[in-house]
Amino acid sequence: MKGMILMKTSAIFHMAGSTPVVSSPAGSPPAFPNTYVLFWSVLNILIAIAIVALIVWYLKKLFDYRKQVLSKLDALLSLLQPKNSDDQ
């Protein structure tokens, strides 16, 4: 098995006796501009902020609706109650 080259993921292993020796892969990493990385980072943060804002907006709308319904029920109950004690 001497001289046999085994490829595993991105590293190349050379079999030297019984212990494998790891050599660096050929080539270079892709050169992404910093603006690309910055754009995706900012976009991910903005999406997270938008989701939190939508959840807060929905809960506020829900609680305001509940308050409105309760105030209407209170108004109806006050209309149904007798005005003076003689009407009972």
C-alpha positions as MATLAB code, in Angstrom:
seq = 'MKGMILMKTSAIFHMAGSTPVVSSPAGSPPAFPNTYVLFWSVLNILIAIAIVALIVWYLKKLFDYRKQVLSKLDALLSLLQPKNSDDQ';
ca = [
       0.000    0.000    0.000;
       2.973    2.323   -0.170;
       2.466    5.254   -2.483;
      -1.287    4.763   -2.592;
      -3.260    8.010   -2.391;
      -6.675    7.905   -0.738;
      -9.047   10.854   -1.105;
     -11.378   11.565    1.782;
     -13.518   14.739    1.854;
     -11.208   17.685    1.223;
      -7.964   16.288    2.594;
      -5.593   13.934    0.756;
      -4.074   11.096    2.780;
      -0.760    9.501    1.839;
      -0.204    6.086    3.338;
       3.308    6.018    4.758;
       3.759    2.723    6.539;
       0.913    2.298    9.003;
       0.191    5.926    9.909;
      -1.481    8.260    7.411;
       0.129   11.629    6.754;
      -2.279   14.430    5.970;
      -1.262   16.886    3.289;
      -3.085   20.091    2.461;
      -5.548   20.070   -0.436;
      -4.514   21.542   -3.752;
      -6.002   24.852   -4.803;
      -7.192   27.838   -2.858;
     -10.454   28.738   -1.140;
     -12.960   30.689   -3.199;
     -12.399   34.414   -3.065;
     -15.738   35.945   -2.074;
     -15.750   39.702   -1.780;
     -16.329   41.069    1.697;
     -19.467   42.842    0.482;
     -21.082   39.484   -0.317;
     -20.460   38.161    3.190;
     -21.556   41.457    4.722;
     -24.753   41.498    2.625;
     -25.830   38.027    3.743;
     -25.024   38.755    7.379;
     -27.059   41.965    7.339;
     -29.903   40.237    5.484;
     -30.069   37.444    8.078;
     -30.132   39.969   10.921;
     -32.866   42.008    9.199;
     -34.978   38.893    8.662;
     -34.675   37.995   12.356;
     -35.645   41.554   13.367;
     -38.626   41.486   10.969;
     -39.880   38.199   12.417;
     -39.654   39.537   15.980;
     -41.400   42.779   14.919;
     -44.229   40.829   13.269;
     -44.727   38.707   16.388;
     -44.844   41.826   18.592;
     -47.278   43.533   16.183;
     -49.568   40.487   16.128;
     -49.634   40.176   19.917;
     -50.313   43.909   20.327;
     -53.172   43.677   17.822;
     -54.590   40.648   19.631;
     -54.490   42.314   23.058;
     -56.020   45.538   21.694;
     -58.871   43.526   20.164;
     -59.496   41.779   23.479;
     -59.593   45.131   25.309;
     -62.038   46.480   22.734;
     -64.349   43.472   23.099;
     -64.267   43.744   26.900;
     -65.097   47.457   26.806;
     -68.050   46.781   24.468;
     -69.307   44.035   26.791;
     -69.034   46.423   29.741;
     -71.058   49.020   27.828;
     -73.751   46.434   27.011;
     -73.902   45.279   30.626;
     -74.261   48.835   31.847;
     -77.181   49.331   29.410;
     -78.900   46.174   30.652;
     -78.598   47.038   34.328;
     -81.511   48.940   35.863;
     -81.021   52.695   36.310;
     -82.575   52.895   39.741;
     -83.482   50.461   42.448;
     -87.260   50.676   41.793;
     -86.967   48.840   38.418;
     -85.971   45.557   39.976;
];
